mmCIF file of C-alpha atoms in Angstrom:
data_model
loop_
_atom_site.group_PDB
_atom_site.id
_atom_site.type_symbol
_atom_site.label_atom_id
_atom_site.label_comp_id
_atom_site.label_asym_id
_atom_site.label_seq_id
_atom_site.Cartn_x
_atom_site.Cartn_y
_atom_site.Cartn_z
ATOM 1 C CA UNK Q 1 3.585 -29.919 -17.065
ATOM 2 C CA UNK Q 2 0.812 -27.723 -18.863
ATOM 3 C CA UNK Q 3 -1.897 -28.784 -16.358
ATOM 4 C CA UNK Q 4 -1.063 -27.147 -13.288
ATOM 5 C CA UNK Q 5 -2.117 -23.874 -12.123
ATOM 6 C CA UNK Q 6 1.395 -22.345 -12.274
ATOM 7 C CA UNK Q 7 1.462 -23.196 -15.742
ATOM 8 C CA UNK Q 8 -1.992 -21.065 -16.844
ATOM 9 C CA UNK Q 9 -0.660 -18.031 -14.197
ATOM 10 C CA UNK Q 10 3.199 -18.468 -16.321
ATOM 11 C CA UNK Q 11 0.540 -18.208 -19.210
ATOM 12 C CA UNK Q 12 -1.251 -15.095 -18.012
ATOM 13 C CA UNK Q 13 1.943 -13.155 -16.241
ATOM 14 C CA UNK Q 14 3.731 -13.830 -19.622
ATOM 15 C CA UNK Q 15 1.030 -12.018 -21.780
ATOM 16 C CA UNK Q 16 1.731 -8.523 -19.963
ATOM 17 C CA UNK Q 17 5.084 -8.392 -21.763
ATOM 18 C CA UNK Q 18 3.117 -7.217 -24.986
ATOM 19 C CA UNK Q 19 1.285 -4.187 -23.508
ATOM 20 C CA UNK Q 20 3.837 -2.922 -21.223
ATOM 21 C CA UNK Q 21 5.714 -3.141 -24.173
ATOM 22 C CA UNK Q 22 2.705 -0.854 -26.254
ATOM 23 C CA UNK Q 23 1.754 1.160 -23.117
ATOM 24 C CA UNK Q 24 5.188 2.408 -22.376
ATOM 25 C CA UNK Q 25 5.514 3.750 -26.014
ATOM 26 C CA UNK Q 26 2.471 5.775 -24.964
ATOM 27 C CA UNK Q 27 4.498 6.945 -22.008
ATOM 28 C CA UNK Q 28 6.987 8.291 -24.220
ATOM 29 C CA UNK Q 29 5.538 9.659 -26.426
ATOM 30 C CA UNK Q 30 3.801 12.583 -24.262
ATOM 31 C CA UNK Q 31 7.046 13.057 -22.477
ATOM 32 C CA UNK Q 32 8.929 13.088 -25.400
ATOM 33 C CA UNK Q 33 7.055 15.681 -26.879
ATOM 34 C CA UNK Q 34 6.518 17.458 -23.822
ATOM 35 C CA UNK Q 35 10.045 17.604 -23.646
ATOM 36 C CA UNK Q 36 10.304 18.713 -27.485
ATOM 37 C CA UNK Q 37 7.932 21.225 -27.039
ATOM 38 C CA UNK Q 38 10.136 23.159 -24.121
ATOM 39 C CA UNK Q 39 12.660 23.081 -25.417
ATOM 40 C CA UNK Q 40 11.763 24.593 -28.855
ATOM 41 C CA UNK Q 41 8.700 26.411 -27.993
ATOM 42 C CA UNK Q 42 6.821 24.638 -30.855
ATOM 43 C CA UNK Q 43 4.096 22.165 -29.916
ATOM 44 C CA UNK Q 44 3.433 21.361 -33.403
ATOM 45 C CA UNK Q 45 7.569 20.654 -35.016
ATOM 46 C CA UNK Q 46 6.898 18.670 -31.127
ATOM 47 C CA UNK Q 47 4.290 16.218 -32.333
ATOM 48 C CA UNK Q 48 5.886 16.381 -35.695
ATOM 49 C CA UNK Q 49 8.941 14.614 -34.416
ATOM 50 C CA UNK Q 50 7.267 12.176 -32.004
ATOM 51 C CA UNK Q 51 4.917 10.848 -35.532
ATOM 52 C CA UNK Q 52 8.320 10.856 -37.724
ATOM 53 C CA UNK Q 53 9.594 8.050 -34.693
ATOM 54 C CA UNK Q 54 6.063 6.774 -35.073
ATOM 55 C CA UNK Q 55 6.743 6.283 -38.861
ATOM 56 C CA UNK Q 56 9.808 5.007 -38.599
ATOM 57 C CA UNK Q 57 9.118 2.143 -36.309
ATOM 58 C CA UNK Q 58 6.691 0.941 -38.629
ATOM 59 C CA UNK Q 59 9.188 0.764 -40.953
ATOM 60 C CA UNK Q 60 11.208 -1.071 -39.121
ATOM 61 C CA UNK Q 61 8.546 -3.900 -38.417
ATOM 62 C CA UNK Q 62 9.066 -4.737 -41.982
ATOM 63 C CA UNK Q 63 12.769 -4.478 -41.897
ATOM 64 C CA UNK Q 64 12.102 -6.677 -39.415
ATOM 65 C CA UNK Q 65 9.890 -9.479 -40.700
ATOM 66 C CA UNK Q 66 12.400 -9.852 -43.797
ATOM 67 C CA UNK Q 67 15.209 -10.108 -40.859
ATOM 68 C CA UNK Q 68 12.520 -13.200 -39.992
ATOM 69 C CA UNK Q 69 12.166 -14.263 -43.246
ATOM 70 C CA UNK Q 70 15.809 -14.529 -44.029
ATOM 71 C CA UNK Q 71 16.646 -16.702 -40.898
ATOM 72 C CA UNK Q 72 14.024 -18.650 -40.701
ATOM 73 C CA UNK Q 73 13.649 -19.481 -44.340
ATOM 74 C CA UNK Q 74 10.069 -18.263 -44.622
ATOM 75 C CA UNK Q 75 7.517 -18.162 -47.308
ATOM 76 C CA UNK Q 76 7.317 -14.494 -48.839
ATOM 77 C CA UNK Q 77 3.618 -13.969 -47.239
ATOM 78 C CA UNK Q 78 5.160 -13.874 -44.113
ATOM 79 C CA UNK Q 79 6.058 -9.786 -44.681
ATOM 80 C CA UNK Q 80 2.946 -9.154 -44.583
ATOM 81 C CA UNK Q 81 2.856 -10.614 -41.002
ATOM 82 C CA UNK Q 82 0.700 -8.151 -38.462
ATOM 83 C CA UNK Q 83 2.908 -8.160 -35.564
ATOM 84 C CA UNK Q 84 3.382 -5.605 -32.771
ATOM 85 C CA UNK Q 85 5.930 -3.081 -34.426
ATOM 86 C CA UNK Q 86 3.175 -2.530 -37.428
ATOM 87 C CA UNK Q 87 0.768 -1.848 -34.263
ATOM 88 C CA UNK Q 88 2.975 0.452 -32.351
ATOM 89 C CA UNK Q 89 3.754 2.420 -34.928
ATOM 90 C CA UNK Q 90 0.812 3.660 -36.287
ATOM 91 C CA UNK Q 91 -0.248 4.306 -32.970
ATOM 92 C CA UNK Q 92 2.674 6.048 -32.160
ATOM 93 C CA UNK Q 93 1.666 8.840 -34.836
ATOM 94 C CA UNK Q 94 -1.928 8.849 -33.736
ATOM 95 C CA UNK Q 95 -0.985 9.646 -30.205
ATOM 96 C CA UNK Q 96 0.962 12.231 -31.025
ATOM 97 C CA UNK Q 97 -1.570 13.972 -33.213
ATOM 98 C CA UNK Q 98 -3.897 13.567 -30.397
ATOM 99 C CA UNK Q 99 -1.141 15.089 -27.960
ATOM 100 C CA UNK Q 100 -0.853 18.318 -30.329
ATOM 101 C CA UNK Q 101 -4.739 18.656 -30.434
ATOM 102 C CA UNK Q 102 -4.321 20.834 -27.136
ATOM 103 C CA UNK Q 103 -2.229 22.462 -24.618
ATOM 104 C CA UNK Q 104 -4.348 21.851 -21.622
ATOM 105 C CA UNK Q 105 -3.230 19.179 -19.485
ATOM 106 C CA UNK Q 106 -6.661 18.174 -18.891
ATOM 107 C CA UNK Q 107 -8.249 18.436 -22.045
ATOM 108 C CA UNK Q 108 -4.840 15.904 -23.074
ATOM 109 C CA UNK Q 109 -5.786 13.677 -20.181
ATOM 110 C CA UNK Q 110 -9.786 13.242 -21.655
ATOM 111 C CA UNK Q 111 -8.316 12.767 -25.511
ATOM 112 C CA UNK Q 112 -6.234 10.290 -24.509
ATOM 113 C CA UNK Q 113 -8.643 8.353 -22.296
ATOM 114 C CA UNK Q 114 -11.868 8.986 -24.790
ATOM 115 C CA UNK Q 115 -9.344 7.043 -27.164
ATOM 116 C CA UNK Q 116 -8.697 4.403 -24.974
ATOM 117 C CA UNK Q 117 -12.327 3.580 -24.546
ATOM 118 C CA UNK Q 118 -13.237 3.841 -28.308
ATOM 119 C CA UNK Q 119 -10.816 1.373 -29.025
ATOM 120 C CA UNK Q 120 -11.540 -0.953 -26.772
ATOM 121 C CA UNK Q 121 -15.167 -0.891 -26.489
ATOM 122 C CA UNK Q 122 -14.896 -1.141 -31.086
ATOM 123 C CA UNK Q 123 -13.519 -4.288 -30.603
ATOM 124 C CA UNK Q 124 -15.855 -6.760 -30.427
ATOM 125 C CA UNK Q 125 -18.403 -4.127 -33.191
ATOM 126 C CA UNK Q 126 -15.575 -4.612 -35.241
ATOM 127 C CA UNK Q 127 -14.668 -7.823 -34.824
ATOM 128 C CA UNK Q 128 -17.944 -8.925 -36.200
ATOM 129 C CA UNK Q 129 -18.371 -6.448 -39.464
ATOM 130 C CA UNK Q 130 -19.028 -8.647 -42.426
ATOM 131 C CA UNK Q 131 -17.849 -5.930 -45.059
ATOM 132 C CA UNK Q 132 -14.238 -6.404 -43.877
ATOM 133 C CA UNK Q 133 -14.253 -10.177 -45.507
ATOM 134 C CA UNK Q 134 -14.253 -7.958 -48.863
ATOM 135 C CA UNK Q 135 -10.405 -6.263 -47.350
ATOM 136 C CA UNK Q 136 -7.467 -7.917 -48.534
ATOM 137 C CA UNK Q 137 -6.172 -10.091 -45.513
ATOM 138 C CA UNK Q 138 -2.926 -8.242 -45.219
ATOM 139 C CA UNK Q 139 -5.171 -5.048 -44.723
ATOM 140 C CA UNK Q 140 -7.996 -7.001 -42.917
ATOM 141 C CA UNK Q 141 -5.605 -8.695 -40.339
ATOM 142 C CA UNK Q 142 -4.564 -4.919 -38.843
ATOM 143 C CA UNK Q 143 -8.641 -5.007 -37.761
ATOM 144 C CA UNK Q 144 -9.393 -7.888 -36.952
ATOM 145 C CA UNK Q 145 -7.186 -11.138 -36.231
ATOM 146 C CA UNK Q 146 -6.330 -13.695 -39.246
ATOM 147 C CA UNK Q 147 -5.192 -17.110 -38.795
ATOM 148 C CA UNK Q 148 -1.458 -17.283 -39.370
ATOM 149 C CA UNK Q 149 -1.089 -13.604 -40.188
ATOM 150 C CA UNK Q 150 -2.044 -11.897 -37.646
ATOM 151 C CA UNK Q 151 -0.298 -11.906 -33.908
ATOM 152 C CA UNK Q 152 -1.660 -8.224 -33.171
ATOM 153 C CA UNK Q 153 -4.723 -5.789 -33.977
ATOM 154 C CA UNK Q 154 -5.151 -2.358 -33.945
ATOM 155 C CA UNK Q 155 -8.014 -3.069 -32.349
ATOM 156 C CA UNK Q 156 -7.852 -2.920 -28.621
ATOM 157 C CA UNK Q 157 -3.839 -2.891 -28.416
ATOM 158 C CA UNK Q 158 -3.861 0.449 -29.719
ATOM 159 C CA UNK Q 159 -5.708 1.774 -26.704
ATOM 160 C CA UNK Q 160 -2.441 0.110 -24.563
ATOM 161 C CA UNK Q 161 -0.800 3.254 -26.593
ATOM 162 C CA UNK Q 162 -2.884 5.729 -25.984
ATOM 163 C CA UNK Q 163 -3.432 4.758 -22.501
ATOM 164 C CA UNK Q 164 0.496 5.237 -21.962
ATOM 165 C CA UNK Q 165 0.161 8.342 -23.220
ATOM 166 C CA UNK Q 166 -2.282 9.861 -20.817
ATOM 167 C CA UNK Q 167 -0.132 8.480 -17.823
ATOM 168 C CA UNK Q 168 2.660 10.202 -19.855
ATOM 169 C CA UNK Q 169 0.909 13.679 -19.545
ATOM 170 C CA UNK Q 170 0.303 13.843 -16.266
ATOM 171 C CA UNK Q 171 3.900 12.443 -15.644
ATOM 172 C CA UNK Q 172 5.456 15.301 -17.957
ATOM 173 C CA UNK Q 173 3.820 17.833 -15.765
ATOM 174 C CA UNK Q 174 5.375 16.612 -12.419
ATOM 175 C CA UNK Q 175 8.679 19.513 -12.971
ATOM 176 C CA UNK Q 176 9.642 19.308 -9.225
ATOM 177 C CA UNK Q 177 10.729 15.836 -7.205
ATOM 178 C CA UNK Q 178 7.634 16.413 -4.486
ATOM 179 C CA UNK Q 179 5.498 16.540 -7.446
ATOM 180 C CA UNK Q 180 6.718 13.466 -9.061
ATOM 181 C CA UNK Q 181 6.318 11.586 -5.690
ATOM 182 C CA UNK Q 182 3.218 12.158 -5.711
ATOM 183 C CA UNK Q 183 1.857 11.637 -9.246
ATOM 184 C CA UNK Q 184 3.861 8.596 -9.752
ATOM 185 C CA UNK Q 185 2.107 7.050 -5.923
ATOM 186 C CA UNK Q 186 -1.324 8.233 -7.256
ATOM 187 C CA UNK Q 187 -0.937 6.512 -10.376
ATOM 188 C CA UNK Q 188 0.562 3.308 -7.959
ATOM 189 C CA UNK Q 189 -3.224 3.902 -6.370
ATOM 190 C CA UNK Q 190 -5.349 4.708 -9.046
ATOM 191 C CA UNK Q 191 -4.117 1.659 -11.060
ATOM 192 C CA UNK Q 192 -4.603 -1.077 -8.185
ATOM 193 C CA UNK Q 193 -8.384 0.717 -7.857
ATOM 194 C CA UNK Q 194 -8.849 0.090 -12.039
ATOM 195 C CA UNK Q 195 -7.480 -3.779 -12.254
ATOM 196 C CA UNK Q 196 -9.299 -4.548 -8.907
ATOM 197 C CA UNK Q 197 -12.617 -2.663 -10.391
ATOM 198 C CA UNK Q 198 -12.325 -4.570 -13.707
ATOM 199 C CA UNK Q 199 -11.920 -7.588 -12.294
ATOM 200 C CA UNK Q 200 -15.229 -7.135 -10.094
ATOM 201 C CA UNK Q 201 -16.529 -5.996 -13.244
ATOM 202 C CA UNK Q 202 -15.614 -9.237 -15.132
ATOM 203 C CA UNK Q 203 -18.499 -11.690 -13.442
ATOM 204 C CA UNK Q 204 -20.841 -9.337 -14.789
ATOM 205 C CA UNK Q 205 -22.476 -9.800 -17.917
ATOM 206 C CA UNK Q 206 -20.420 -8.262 -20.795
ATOM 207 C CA UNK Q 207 -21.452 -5.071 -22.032
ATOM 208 C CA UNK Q 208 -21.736 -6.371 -25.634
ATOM 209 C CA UNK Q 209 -22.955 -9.950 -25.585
ATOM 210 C CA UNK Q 210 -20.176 -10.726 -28.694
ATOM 211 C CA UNK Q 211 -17.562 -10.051 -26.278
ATOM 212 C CA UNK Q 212 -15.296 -12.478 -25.001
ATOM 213 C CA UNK Q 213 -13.451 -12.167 -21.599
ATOM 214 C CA UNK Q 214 -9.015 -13.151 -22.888
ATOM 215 C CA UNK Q 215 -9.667 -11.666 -26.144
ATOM 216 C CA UNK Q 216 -12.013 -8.722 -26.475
ATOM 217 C CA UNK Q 217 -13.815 -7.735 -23.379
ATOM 218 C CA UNK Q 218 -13.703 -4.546 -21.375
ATOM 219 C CA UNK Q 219 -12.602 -6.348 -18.133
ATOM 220 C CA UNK Q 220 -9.372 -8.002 -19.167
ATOM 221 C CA UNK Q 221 -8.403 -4.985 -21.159
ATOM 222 C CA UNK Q 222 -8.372 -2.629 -17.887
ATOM 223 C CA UNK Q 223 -7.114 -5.572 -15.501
ATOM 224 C CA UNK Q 224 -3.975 -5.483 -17.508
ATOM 225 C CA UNK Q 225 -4.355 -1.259 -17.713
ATOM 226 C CA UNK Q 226 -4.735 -1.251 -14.042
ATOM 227 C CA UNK Q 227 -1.862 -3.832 -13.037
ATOM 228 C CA UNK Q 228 0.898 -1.977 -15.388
ATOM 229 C CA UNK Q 229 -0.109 1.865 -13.981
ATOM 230 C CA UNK Q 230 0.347 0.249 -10.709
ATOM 231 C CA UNK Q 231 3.703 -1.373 -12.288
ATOM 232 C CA UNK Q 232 5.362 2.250 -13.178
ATOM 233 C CA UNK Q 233 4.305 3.333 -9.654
ATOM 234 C CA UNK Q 234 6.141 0.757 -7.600
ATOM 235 C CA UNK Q 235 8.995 1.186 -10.864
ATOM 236 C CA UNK Q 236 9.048 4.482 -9.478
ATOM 237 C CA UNK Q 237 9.914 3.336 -5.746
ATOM 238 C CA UNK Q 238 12.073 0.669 -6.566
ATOM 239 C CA UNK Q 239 14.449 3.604 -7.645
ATOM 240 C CA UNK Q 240 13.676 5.421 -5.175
ATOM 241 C CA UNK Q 241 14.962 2.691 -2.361
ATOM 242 C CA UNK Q 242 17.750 3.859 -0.055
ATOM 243 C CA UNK Q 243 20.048 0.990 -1.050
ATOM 244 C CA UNK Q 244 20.311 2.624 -5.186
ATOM 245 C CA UNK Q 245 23.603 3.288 -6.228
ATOM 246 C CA UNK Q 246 24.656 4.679 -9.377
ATOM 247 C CA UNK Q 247 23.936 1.693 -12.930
ATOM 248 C CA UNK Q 248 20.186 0.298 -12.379
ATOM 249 C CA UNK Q 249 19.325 -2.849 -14.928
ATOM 250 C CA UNK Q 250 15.707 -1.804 -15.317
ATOM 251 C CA UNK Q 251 16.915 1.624 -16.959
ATOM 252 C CA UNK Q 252 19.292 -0.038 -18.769
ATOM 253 C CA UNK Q 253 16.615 -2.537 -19.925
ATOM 254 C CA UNK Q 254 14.299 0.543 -20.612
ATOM 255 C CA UNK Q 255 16.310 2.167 -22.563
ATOM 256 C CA UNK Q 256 16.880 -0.673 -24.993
ATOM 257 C CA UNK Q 257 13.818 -2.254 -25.310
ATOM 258 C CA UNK Q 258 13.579 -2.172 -29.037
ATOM 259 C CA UNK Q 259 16.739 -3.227 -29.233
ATOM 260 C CA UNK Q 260 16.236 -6.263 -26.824
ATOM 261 C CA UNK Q 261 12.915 -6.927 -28.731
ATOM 262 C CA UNK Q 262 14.459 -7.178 -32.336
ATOM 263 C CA UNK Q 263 17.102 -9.388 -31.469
ATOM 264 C CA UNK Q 264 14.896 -12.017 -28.903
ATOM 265 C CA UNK Q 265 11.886 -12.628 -31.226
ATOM 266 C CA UNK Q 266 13.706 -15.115 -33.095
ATOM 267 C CA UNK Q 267 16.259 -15.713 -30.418
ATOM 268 C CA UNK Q 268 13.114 -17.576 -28.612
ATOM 269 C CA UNK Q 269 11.123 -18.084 -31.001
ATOM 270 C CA UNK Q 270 13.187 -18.954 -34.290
ATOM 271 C CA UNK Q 271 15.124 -21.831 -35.866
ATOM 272 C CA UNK Q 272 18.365 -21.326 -33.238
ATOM 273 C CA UNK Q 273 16.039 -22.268 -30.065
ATOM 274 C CA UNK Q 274 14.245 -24.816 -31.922
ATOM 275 C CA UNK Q 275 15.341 -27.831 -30.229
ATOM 276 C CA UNK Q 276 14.540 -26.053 -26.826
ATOM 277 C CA UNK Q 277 11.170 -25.602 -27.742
ATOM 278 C CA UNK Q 278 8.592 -27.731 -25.313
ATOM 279 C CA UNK Q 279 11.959 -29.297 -23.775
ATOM 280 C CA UNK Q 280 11.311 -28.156 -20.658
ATOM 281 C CA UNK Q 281 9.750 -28.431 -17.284
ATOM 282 C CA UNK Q 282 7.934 -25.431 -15.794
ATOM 283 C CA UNK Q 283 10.485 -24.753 -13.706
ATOM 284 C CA UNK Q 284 13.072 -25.466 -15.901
ATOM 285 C CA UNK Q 285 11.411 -23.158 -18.118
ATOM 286 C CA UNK Q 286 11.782 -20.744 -15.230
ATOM 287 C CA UNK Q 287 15.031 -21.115 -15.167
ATOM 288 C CA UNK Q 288 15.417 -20.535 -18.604
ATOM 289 C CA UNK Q 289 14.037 -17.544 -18.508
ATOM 290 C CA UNK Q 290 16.231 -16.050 -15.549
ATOM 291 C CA UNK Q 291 19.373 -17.344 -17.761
ATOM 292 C CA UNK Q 292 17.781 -15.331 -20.735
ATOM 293 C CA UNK Q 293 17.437 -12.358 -18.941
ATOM 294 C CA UNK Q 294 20.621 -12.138 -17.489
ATOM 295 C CA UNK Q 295 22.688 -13.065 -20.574
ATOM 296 C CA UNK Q 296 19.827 -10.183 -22.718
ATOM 297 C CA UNK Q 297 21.326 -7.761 -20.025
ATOM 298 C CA UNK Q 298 24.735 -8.954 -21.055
ATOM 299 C CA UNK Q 299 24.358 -8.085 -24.502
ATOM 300 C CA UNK Q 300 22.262 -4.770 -23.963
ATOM 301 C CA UNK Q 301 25.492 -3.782 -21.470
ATOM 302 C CA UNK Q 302 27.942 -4.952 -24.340
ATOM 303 C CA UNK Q 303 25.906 -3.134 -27.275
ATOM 304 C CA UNK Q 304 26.313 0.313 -25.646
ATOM 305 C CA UNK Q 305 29.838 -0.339 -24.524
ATOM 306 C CA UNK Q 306 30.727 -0.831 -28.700
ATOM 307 C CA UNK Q 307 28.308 2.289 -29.110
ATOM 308 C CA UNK Q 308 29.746 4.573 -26.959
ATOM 309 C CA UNK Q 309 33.588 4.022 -28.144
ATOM 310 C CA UNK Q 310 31.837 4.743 -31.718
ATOM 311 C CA UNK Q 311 30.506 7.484 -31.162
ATOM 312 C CA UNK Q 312 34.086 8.845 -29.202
ATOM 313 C CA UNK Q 313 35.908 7.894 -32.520
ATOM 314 C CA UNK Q 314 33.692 9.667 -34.158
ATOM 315 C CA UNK Q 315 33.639 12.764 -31.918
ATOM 316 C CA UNK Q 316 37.572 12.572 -31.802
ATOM 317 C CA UNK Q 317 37.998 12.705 -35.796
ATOM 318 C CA UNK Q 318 35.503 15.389 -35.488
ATOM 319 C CA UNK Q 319 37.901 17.711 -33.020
ATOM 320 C CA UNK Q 320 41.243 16.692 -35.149
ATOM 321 C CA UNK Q 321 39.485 17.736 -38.316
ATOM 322 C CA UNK Q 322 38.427 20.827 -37.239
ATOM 323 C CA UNK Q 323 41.761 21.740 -35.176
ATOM 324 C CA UNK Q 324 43.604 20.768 -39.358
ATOM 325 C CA UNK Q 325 40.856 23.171 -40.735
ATOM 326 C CA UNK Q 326 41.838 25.978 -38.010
ATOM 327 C CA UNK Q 327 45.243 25.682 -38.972
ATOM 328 C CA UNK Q 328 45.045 25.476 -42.636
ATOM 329 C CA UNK Q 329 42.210 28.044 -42.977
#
């Protein structure tokens, strides 16, 4: 079942999960403090309060390896486990300092994709640095990757981030439907022109020889870059279609996705799946995943259903208690 083709492109179409995942962080963090910023007038309580979400959700990725450690009966080291909330986060803060270093649009759009290139073309230098053997692993595994420790670097998934976050800047500047029509079908454009240009770019030799093409290299960074701008774009027109009516499932999905991430990592990968694990035939693993998704939707649907009637308990005991102080007081 792992020899044919389908199973290597299942491989491959599998792996953009990770930086969609990283790159649409970046996306919200420029709106989100676009949106900050408007509202208050302060650019810098803006970025502030983007890196305080930033902080948090590294937090959480610790939070969330004990969850791990608990349920799957793990050794202790495992806390110290590199995995893609201790990337996010971190990177979450540093785009949002780099957001707040100016108010030009354009000036944002360079930071952001000067960033993106540093990070991506350090991988490989970094990669190879003898001095970091001398780093603890759980501080060496957030450069470079460790054996058993390490599922994600800082080092080129970062850029994923800060790449989101220029396509986030020009998106926060689209304040009229004509002008998000066209940004978000430029970005459709400009995206197919960056995967299809890194992938011409890919049978040439690397630009540093150490380089290698799934892990480290220029090319497969921007062919996944390219593929999810072009993703958002034709996002963007799905919701536009004629046929839309009211709930959509990929907003809903959106809008949970860290919720939907905490509770599927060991969903699919823990103890409870176990048995499943290599059980399957491609396409039953196909099937799987439709089931999955559908029955993740379920939940996500069933989570803010139980939220919302919190939250109008809460807002009712709010009203009664200040109706008994208006007629005590």
């Amino acid at each position: 079942a792992r020899r044919p083709a389908a199973f290597g492109a299942s491989l491959i179409l599998g792996g953009f999960g990770a930086p969609l995942f990283l790159f649409l962080a970046g996306v919200a963090v420029a709106m989100s403090a676009g949106s900050k910023a408007r509202r208050g007038g302060d650019d810098r309580a803006a970025m502030r309060a983007v890196q305080k979400r930033g902080f948090q959700i590294f937090a959480l990725a610790f939070l969330f390896r004990l969850q791990s450690l608990v349920l799957s009966n793990a050794p202790a080291w495992t806390l110290l486990k590199v995995d893609i909330l201790n990337i996010m986060g971190p990177a979450i803060v540093l785009s949002a300092a780099l957001w707040g270093l100016s108010r030009d649009t354009r000036v944002r759009v360079a930071i952001f994709a000067a960033a993106t290139a540093a990070f991506v073309l350090a991988t490989p230098v970094v990669r190879a640095i003898a001095a970091l053997d001398a780093l603890p692993n759980s501080l060496e595994g957030y450069l470079r990757p460790i054996a058993g420790l390490t599922n994600f670097t800082l080092f080129p998934w970062v850029g994923f981030v800060t790449a989101g976050g220029l396509v986030g800047v020009v998106l926060d500047q689209a304040r009229t439907p004509e002008a998000d029509r066209r940004g978000n079908i430029w970005l459709g454009i400009a995206g197919l022109a960056i995967a299809f240009g890194a992938y011409q770019a890919s049978f040439l030799p690397p630009l540093d020889p150490r380089s290698r093409f799934w892990t480290t290299s220029l090319s497969f960074f921007f062919i996944r870059l390219g593929l999810l701008i072009a993703a958002l774009g034709a996002a963007w027109l799905w919701e536009q279609r004629p046929t839309r009516r009211g709930w959509s499932p990929l907003q809903q999905f959106g809008r949970s996705s860290l919720f939907v991430y905490w509770i599927h990592v060991e969903l699919v990968y823990g103890l409870i799946s176990l048995p499943l694990h290599g059980a399957f035939s491609l396409a039953g693993a196909w099937a799987g995943y439709v089931v999955f998704c559908a029955v993740m939707l379920g939940v996500v649907v069933a989570k803010d259903h139980v939220t919302r009637k919190y939250l109008s308990k809460i807002d009712l005991r709010e009203k009664l208690s200040r109706q008994v102080q208006a007629l005590l007081f």
